[in-house]
Amino acid sequence: MKFFLQCLQLLPLLVIFTLESLLKRFIPKKRKSVTGEIVLITGAGHGIGRLTAYEFAKRKSKLVLWDINKHGIEDTAAECRRLGAKAHAFVVDCSNREDIYSSAKKTAKAFLPAMMKNNHGHIVTVASAAGHIGVPFLLAYCSSKFAAVGFHKALTEELAALERTGVKTTCLCPNFINTGFFKNPSTDLGPTLEPEEVVDRLMNGILTEQKMIFIPSSISFLTVVEKILPERFLAFLKRKVNVRFDAVIGYKTKGQ
């Protein structure tokens, strides 16, 4: 009963913050500048990572690029330099802990102390819609993406608890993207996304400091209704969404 009464006392704040949130939807938020900012991008040798690196290069950020593919990461770095940015490429196997620690030593001095001391920075997690809603036959993939979303949420809360609110967090959760990772993916939520469209939305989310980016936006609706609708209706709804693909291919490096 005591908890219920405390919740009732918070209703005025709920109304105020809801109205504030609705108002912000109609007022374009000013984009922040990332010129001269140090930006570390993992998986920058291909796909979303590569295109994101190009966008930061156009804005004259200082780029630190990681990827397991030596040729891919060097090509990305060369293009970023052509666009006028400083870019440093490192071959890193992000599934290899020793590789991560070894390369992190070269970049940690430029990132972690400055972020925490200056209360300034931005950490972006690339997850998936599959990090919010389970998909049949993608058990391992969904597990990793749920972990990524959990990391983002826990990190956001931890930074708030440490009063480091100047260190921003963003999580990208798109539907299927046409990068070759899945063979013939499709869903009735909409057409398969093109990488350029996703990166455009991602950059807008970063520059306007959005916490969670769903592409398409209808995915956010599904994440809400999943928590409140009856289980049998949800099963019917998921059949209507009709997620399908022929195979998981994964990314290939040159020579494979």
mmCIF file of C-alpha atoms in Angstrom:
data_model
loop_
_atom_site.group_PDB
_atom_site.id
_atom_site.type_symbol
_atom_site.label_atom_id
_atom_site.label_comp_id
_atom_site.label_asym_id
_atom_site.label_seq_id
_atom_site.Cartn_x
_atom_site.Cartn_y
_atom_site.Cartn_z
ATOM 1 C CA MET A 1 0.000 0.000 0.000
ATOM 2 C CA LYS A 2 2.811 2.379 0.894
ATOM 3 C CA PHE A 3 4.492 1.800 -2.460
ATOM 4 C CA PHE A 4 1.168 2.383 -4.270
ATOM 5 C CA LEU A 5 0.697 5.722 -2.487
ATOM 6 C CA GLN A 6 4.241 6.751 -3.375
ATOM 7 C CA CYS A 7 3.500 5.981 -7.014
ATOM 8 C CA LEU A 8 0.379 8.154 -6.888
ATOM 9 C CA GLN A 9 2.480 11.036 -5.591
ATOM 10 C CA LEU A 10 4.627 10.746 -8.707
ATOM 11 C CA LEU A 11 1.681 11.169 -11.104
ATOM 12 C CA PRO A 12 2.154 14.960 -11.497
ATOM 13 C CA LEU A 13 5.773 14.367 -12.519
ATOM 14 C CA LEU A 14 4.637 11.686 -14.973
ATOM 15 C CA VAL A 15 2.257 14.158 -16.629
ATOM 16 C CA ILE A 16 4.895 16.910 -16.786
ATOM 17 C CA PHE A 17 7.632 14.696 -18.199
ATOM 18 C CA THR A 18 5.245 13.086 -20.706
ATOM 19 C CA LEU A 19 4.186 16.493 -22.013
ATOM 20 C CA GLU A 20 7.833 17.549 -22.168
ATOM 21 C CA SER A 21 8.704 14.433 -24.174
ATOM 22 C CA LEU A 22 5.832 15.015 -26.619
ATOM 23 C CA LEU A 23 6.845 18.649 -27.059
ATOM 24 C CA LYS A 24 10.434 17.681 -27.875
ATOM 25 C CA ARG A 25 9.189 15.504 -30.735
ATOM 26 C CA PHE A 26 8.014 18.644 -32.549
ATOM 27 C CA ILE A 27 11.084 20.767 -31.802
ATOM 28 C CA PRO A 28 14.156 19.721 -33.826
ATOM 29 C CA LYS A 29 17.115 19.202 -31.511
ATOM 30 C CA LYS A 30 20.349 20.960 -32.397
ATOM 31 C CA ARG A 31 23.043 18.576 -33.614
ATOM 32 C CA LYS A 32 26.262 18.596 -31.633
ATOM 33 C CA SER A 33 29.651 19.047 -33.277
ATOM 34 C CA VAL A 34 32.075 16.108 -33.362
ATOM 35 C CA THR A 35 34.898 17.992 -35.089
ATOM 36 C CA GLY A 36 38.184 17.068 -33.449
ATOM 37 C CA GLU A 37 36.574 14.414 -31.243
ATOM 38 C CA ILE A 38 38.361 11.054 -30.948
ATOM 39 C CA VAL A 39 36.086 8.309 -32.302
ATOM 40 C CA LEU A 40 36.809 4.576 -31.929
ATOM 41 C CA ILE A 41 34.830 2.370 -34.326
ATOM 42 C CA THR A 42 34.934 -1.431 -34.131
ATOM 43 C CA GLY A 43 34.129 -3.448 -37.254
ATOM 44 C CA ALA A 44 35.155 -0.466 -39.378
ATOM 45 C CA GLY A 45 36.449 -2.622 -42.240
ATOM 46 C CA HIS A 46 33.014 -3.271 -43.727
ATOM 47 C CA GLY A 47 29.293 -2.503 -43.636
ATOM 48 C CA ILE A 48 27.806 -0.175 -41.047
ATOM 49 C CA GLY A 49 31.148 0.392 -39.322
ATOM 50 C CA ARG A 50 32.837 1.525 -42.528
ATOM 51 C CA LEU A 51 30.028 3.882 -43.552
ATOM 52 C CA THR A 52 29.885 5.330 -40.039
ATOM 53 C CA ALA A 53 33.628 6.000 -40.196
ATOM 54 C CA TYR A 54 33.118 7.907 -43.442
ATOM 55 C CA GLU A 55 30.430 10.080 -41.848
ATOM 56 C CA PHE A 56 32.664 10.967 -38.911
ATOM 57 C CA ALA A 57 35.534 11.627 -41.332
ATOM 58 C CA LYS A 58 33.370 14.144 -43.200
ATOM 59 C CA ARG A 59 32.897 15.906 -39.863
ATOM 60 C CA LYS A 60 36.676 15.956 -39.266
ATOM 61 C CA SER A 61 36.714 13.636 -36.251
ATOM 62 C CA LYS A 62 39.935 11.836 -35.264
ATOM 63 C CA LEU A 63 39.333 8.173 -36.048
ATOM 64 C CA VAL A 64 40.647 5.007 -34.425
ATOM 65 C CA LEU A 65 39.466 2.072 -36.544
ATOM 66 C CA TRP A 66 39.352 -1.602 -35.488
ATOM 67 C CA ASP A 67 38.601 -4.658 -37.590
ATOM 68 C CA ILE A 68 39.823 -8.235 -38.016
ATOM 69 C CA ASN A 69 40.125 -7.676 -41.795
ATOM 70 C CA LYS A 70 43.490 -5.986 -42.509
ATOM 71 C CA HIS A 71 42.670 -5.062 -46.108
ATOM 72 C CA GLY A 72 39.212 -3.786 -45.207
ATOM 73 C CA ILE A 73 40.373 -1.605 -42.327
ATOM 74 C CA GLU A 74 43.243 -0.131 -44.348
ATOM 75 C CA ASP A 75 40.867 0.722 -47.201
ATOM 76 C CA THR A 76 38.500 2.417 -44.752
ATOM 77 C CA ALA A 77 41.330 4.414 -43.165
ATOM 78 C CA ALA A 78 42.625 5.516 -46.575
ATOM 79 C CA GLU A 79 39.191 6.797 -47.599
ATOM 80 C CA CYS A 80 38.776 8.612 -44.264
ATOM 81 C CA ARG A 81 42.108 10.360 -44.814
ATOM 82 C CA ARG A 82 41.002 11.295 -48.321
ATOM 83 C CA LEU A 83 37.932 12.895 -46.745
ATOM 84 C CA GLY A 84 40.229 15.044 -44.622
ATOM 85 C CA ALA A 85 40.235 13.198 -41.299
ATOM 86 C CA LYS A 86 43.063 11.733 -39.247
ATOM 87 C CA ALA A 87 42.603 7.962 -39.146
ATOM 88 C CA HIS A 88 44.560 5.202 -37.399
ATOM 89 C CA ALA A 89 43.809 1.572 -38.318
ATOM 90 C CA PHE A 90 44.400 -1.456 -36.061
ATOM 91 C CA VAL A 91 43.807 -5.126 -36.860
ATOM 92 C CA VAL A 92 41.832 -6.417 -33.877
ATOM 93 C CA ASP A 93 39.924 -9.663 -33.414
ATOM 94 C CA CYS A 94 37.096 -8.517 -31.132
ATOM 95 C CA SER A 95 36.415 -12.160 -30.225
ATOM 96 C CA ASN A 96 39.995 -12.446 -28.905
ATOM 97 C CA ARG A 97 40.408 -10.971 -25.430
ATOM 98 C CA GLU A 98 44.192 -10.623 -25.744
ATOM 99 C CA ASP A 99 43.832 -8.694 -29.005
ATOM 100 C CA ILE A 100 41.321 -6.338 -27.404
ATOM 101 C CA TYR A 101 43.493 -5.683 -24.352
ATOM 102 C CA SER A 102 46.624 -5.172 -26.464
ATOM 103 C CA SER A 103 44.955 -2.621 -28.730
ATOM 104 C CA ALA A 104 43.059 -1.005 -25.874
ATOM 105 C CA LYS A 105 46.374 -0.105 -24.234
ATOM 106 C CA LYS A 106 47.134 2.044 -27.269
ATOM 107 C CA THR A 107 43.829 3.907 -27.070
ATOM 108 C CA ALA A 108 42.697 3.839 -23.411
ATOM 109 C CA LYS A 109 44.802 6.878 -22.493
ATOM 110 C CA ALA A 110 42.940 8.854 -25.137
ATOM 111 C CA PHE A 111 39.487 7.653 -24.080
ATOM 112 C CA LEU A 112 38.656 6.452 -20.582
ATOM 113 C CA PRO A 113 40.465 8.922 -18.291
ATOM 114 C CA ALA A 114 39.406 11.913 -20.366
ATOM 115 C CA MET A 115 35.793 10.707 -20.584
ATOM 116 C CA MET A 116 35.394 10.248 -16.837
ATOM 117 C CA LYS A 117 37.495 13.211 -15.744
ATOM 118 C CA ASN A 118 35.939 15.684 -18.171
ATOM 119 C CA ASN A 119 32.463 14.140 -17.962
ATOM 120 C CA HIS A 120 32.408 14.160 -21.748
ATOM 121 C CA GLY A 121 32.079 11.455 -24.392
ATOM 122 C CA HIS A 122 29.633 9.225 -26.214
ATOM 123 C CA ILE A 123 29.421 5.414 -26.235
ATOM 124 C CA VAL A 124 27.433 3.850 -29.079
ATOM 125 C CA THR A 125 26.285 0.220 -28.984
ATOM 126 C CA VAL A 126 25.224 -1.452 -32.227
ATOM 127 C CA ALA A 127 22.613 -4.073 -31.360
ATOM 128 C CA SER A 128 19.496 -5.170 -33.262
ATOM 129 C CA ALA A 129 15.732 -5.433 -33.065
ATOM 130 C CA ALA A 130 16.582 -9.041 -32.169
ATOM 131 C CA GLY A 131 18.016 -7.654 -28.939
ATOM 132 C CA HIS A 132 14.470 -6.850 -27.807
ATOM 133 C CA ILE A 133 12.314 -9.525 -29.435
ATOM 134 C CA GLY A 134 13.285 -13.184 -29.794
ATOM 135 C CA VAL A 135 13.461 -14.587 -33.336
ATOM 136 C CA PRO A 136 13.105 -18.327 -34.143
ATOM 137 C CA PHE A 137 16.297 -20.088 -35.305
ATOM 138 C CA LEU A 138 18.494 -17.149 -34.239
ATOM 139 C CA LEU A 139 19.177 -18.263 -30.672
ATOM 140 C CA ALA A 140 22.881 -17.360 -30.556
ATOM 141 C CA TYR A 141 22.375 -14.122 -32.491
ATOM 142 C CA CYS A 142 19.489 -12.981 -30.276
ATOM 143 C CA SER A 143 21.441 -13.865 -27.137
ATOM 144 C CA SER A 144 24.362 -11.674 -28.198
ATOM 145 C CA LYS A 145 22.077 -8.786 -29.146
ATOM 146 C CA PHE A 146 20.073 -9.012 -25.909
ATOM 147 C CA ALA A 147 23.448 -8.816 -24.149
ATOM 148 C CA ALA A 148 24.360 -5.716 -26.164
ATOM 149 C CA VAL A 149 21.086 -3.994 -25.250
ATOM 150 C CA GLY A 150 21.587 -4.992 -21.603
ATOM 151 C CA PHE A 151 25.112 -3.571 -21.692
ATOM 152 C CA HIS A 152 23.793 -0.274 -23.037
ATOM 153 C CA LYS A 153 21.054 -0.008 -20.420
ATOM 154 C CA ALA A 154 23.295 -0.985 -17.502
ATOM 155 C CA LEU A 155 26.060 1.368 -18.654
ATOM 156 C CA THR A 156 23.572 4.225 -18.953
ATOM 157 C CA GLU A 157 22.375 3.610 -15.395
ATOM 158 C CA GLU A 158 25.929 3.284 -14.074
ATOM 159 C CA LEU A 159 27.005 6.577 -15.631
ATOM 160 C CA ALA A 160 23.944 8.245 -14.111
ATOM 161 C CA ALA A 161 24.738 6.752 -10.682
ATOM 162 C CA LEU A 162 28.289 8.116 -10.965
ATOM 163 C CA GLU A 163 26.839 11.476 -12.038
ATOM 164 C CA ARG A 164 28.725 11.317 -15.322
ATOM 165 C CA THR A 165 25.740 12.497 -17.335
ATOM 166 C CA GLY A 166 28.045 14.239 -19.794
ATOM 167 C CA VAL A 167 29.058 10.813 -21.112
ATOM 168 C CA LYS A 168 26.195 10.004 -23.473
ATOM 169 C CA THR A 169 25.002 6.576 -24.612
ATOM 170 C CA THR A 170 23.159 5.467 -27.740
ATOM 171 C CA CYS A 171 21.964 2.010 -28.818
ATOM 172 C CA LEU A 172 21.127 1.172 -32.442
ATOM 173 C CA CYS A 173 18.430 -1.494 -32.958
ATOM 174 C CA PRO A 174 17.619 -1.978 -36.648
ATOM 175 C CA ASN A 175 15.611 -4.578 -38.511
ATOM 176 C CA PHE A 176 17.355 -6.714 -41.179
ATOM 177 C CA ILE A 177 20.045 -4.773 -43.083
ATOM 178 C CA ASN A 178 21.194 -5.586 -46.598
ATOM 179 C CA THR A 179 24.835 -6.296 -45.682
ATOM 180 C CA GLY A 180 25.019 -9.959 -46.688
ATOM 181 C CA PHE A 181 24.983 -11.231 -43.097
ATOM 182 C CA PHE A 182 21.629 -12.957 -43.701
ATOM 183 C CA LYS A 183 20.573 -14.646 -46.937
ATOM 184 C CA ASN A 184 17.259 -13.349 -48.331
ATOM 185 C CA PRO A 185 15.983 -11.723 -45.101
ATOM 186 C CA SER A 186 12.485 -10.245 -45.020
ATOM 187 C CA THR A 187 9.739 -9.237 -42.635
ATOM 188 C CA ASP A 188 6.300 -7.671 -42.922
ATOM 189 C CA LEU A 189 7.529 -4.778 -40.744
ATOM 190 C CA GLY A 190 8.940 -3.254 -43.914
ATOM 191 C CA PRO A 191 11.590 -3.727 -46.606
ATOM 192 C CA THR A 192 15.123 -4.839 -45.803
ATOM 193 C CA LEU A 193 17.102 -1.765 -44.791
ATOM 194 C CA GLU A 194 19.964 -0.366 -46.848
ATOM 195 C CA PRO A 195 23.198 0.375 -44.930
ATOM 196 C CA GLU A 196 23.198 4.033 -46.004
ATOM 197 C CA GLU A 197 19.724 4.548 -44.530
ATOM 198 C CA VAL A 198 20.744 2.954 -41.236
ATOM 199 C CA VAL A 199 23.936 5.003 -40.946
ATOM 200 C CA ASP A 200 22.011 8.203 -41.693
ATOM 201 C CA ARG A 201 19.604 7.436 -38.835
ATOM 202 C CA LEU A 202 22.487 6.372 -36.593
ATOM 203 C CA MET A 203 24.419 9.605 -37.161
ATOM 204 C CA ASN A 204 21.310 11.673 -36.510
ATOM 205 C CA GLY A 205 20.770 9.732 -33.279
ATOM 206 C CA ILE A 206 24.354 10.239 -32.156
ATOM 207 C CA LEU A 207 24.433 13.945 -32.979
ATOM 208 C CA THR A 208 21.097 14.562 -31.226
ATOM 209 C CA GLU A 209 22.023 12.235 -28.332
ATOM 210 C CA GLN A 210 19.142 9.769 -28.634
ATOM 211 C CA LYS A 211 19.251 6.891 -26.161
ATOM 212 C CA MET A 212 17.643 4.197 -28.333
ATOM 213 C CA ILE A 213 17.291 4.160 -32.129
ATOM 214 C CA PHE A 214 14.749 1.727 -33.590
ATOM 215 C CA ILE A 215 14.679 1.277 -37.373
ATOM 216 C CA PRO A 216 11.891 1.192 -38.410
ATOM 217 C CA SER A 217 10.261 3.094 -35.546
ATOM 218 C CA SER A 218 7.427 0.536 -35.396
ATOM 219 C CA ILE A 219 9.804 -1.844 -33.584
ATOM 220 C CA SER A 220 9.572 0.369 -30.496
ATOM 221 C CA PHE A 221 5.803 -0.234 -30.482
ATOM 222 C CA LEU A 222 6.346 -4.000 -30.504
ATOM 223 C CA THR A 223 8.769 -3.806 -27.571
ATOM 224 C CA VAL A 224 6.092 -2.023 -25.527
ATOM 225 C CA VAL A 225 3.079 -4.179 -26.409
ATOM 226 C CA GLU A 226 5.085 -7.367 -25.823
ATOM 227 C CA LYS A 227 5.088 -6.511 -22.114
ATOM 228 C CA ILE A 228 1.361 -5.849 -21.774
ATOM 229 C CA LEU A 229 -0.563 -7.952 -24.316
ATOM 230 C CA PRO A 230 -1.791 -11.526 -23.704
ATOM 231 C CA GLU A 231 0.633 -14.249 -24.739
ATOM 232 C CA ARG A 232 -1.726 -15.853 -27.262
ATOM 233 C CA PHE A 233 -2.336 -12.518 -29.000
ATOM 234 C CA LEU A 234 1.413 -11.882 -29.116
ATOM 235 C CA ALA A 235 1.920 -15.235 -30.839
ATOM 236 C CA PHE A 236 -0.665 -14.211 -33.454
ATOM 237 C CA LEU A 237 0.983 -10.788 -33.871
ATOM 238 C CA LYS A 238 4.448 -12.300 -34.347
ATOM 239 C CA ARG A 239 3.091 -14.590 -37.067
ATOM 240 C CA LYS A 240 1.810 -11.464 -38.816
ATOM 241 C CA VAL A 241 5.249 -9.838 -38.575
ATOM 242 C CA ASN A 242 6.540 -12.973 -40.358
ATOM 243 C CA VAL A 243 10.317 -12.777 -39.919
ATOM 244 C CA ARG A 244 12.056 -15.075 -42.417
ATOM 245 C CA PHE A 245 15.480 -15.736 -43.961
ATOM 246 C CA ASP A 246 17.223 -18.597 -45.767
ATOM 247 C CA ALA A 247 20.505 -18.729 -43.845
ATOM 248 C CA VAL A 248 22.944 -16.842 -41.634
ATOM 249 C CA ILE A 249 26.062 -16.227 -43.704
ATOM 250 C CA GLY A 250 28.071 -13.799 -41.567
ATOM 251 C CA TYR A 251 30.727 -11.419 -42.812
ATOM 252 C CA LYS A 252 33.581 -12.693 -44.931
ATOM 253 C CA THR A 253 37.072 -11.274 -45.138
ATOM 254 C CA LYS A 254 39.058 -11.200 -48.355
ATOM 255 C CA GLY A 255 40.376 -14.568 -49.379
ATOM 256 C CA GLN A 256 37.546 -16.554 -47.802
#
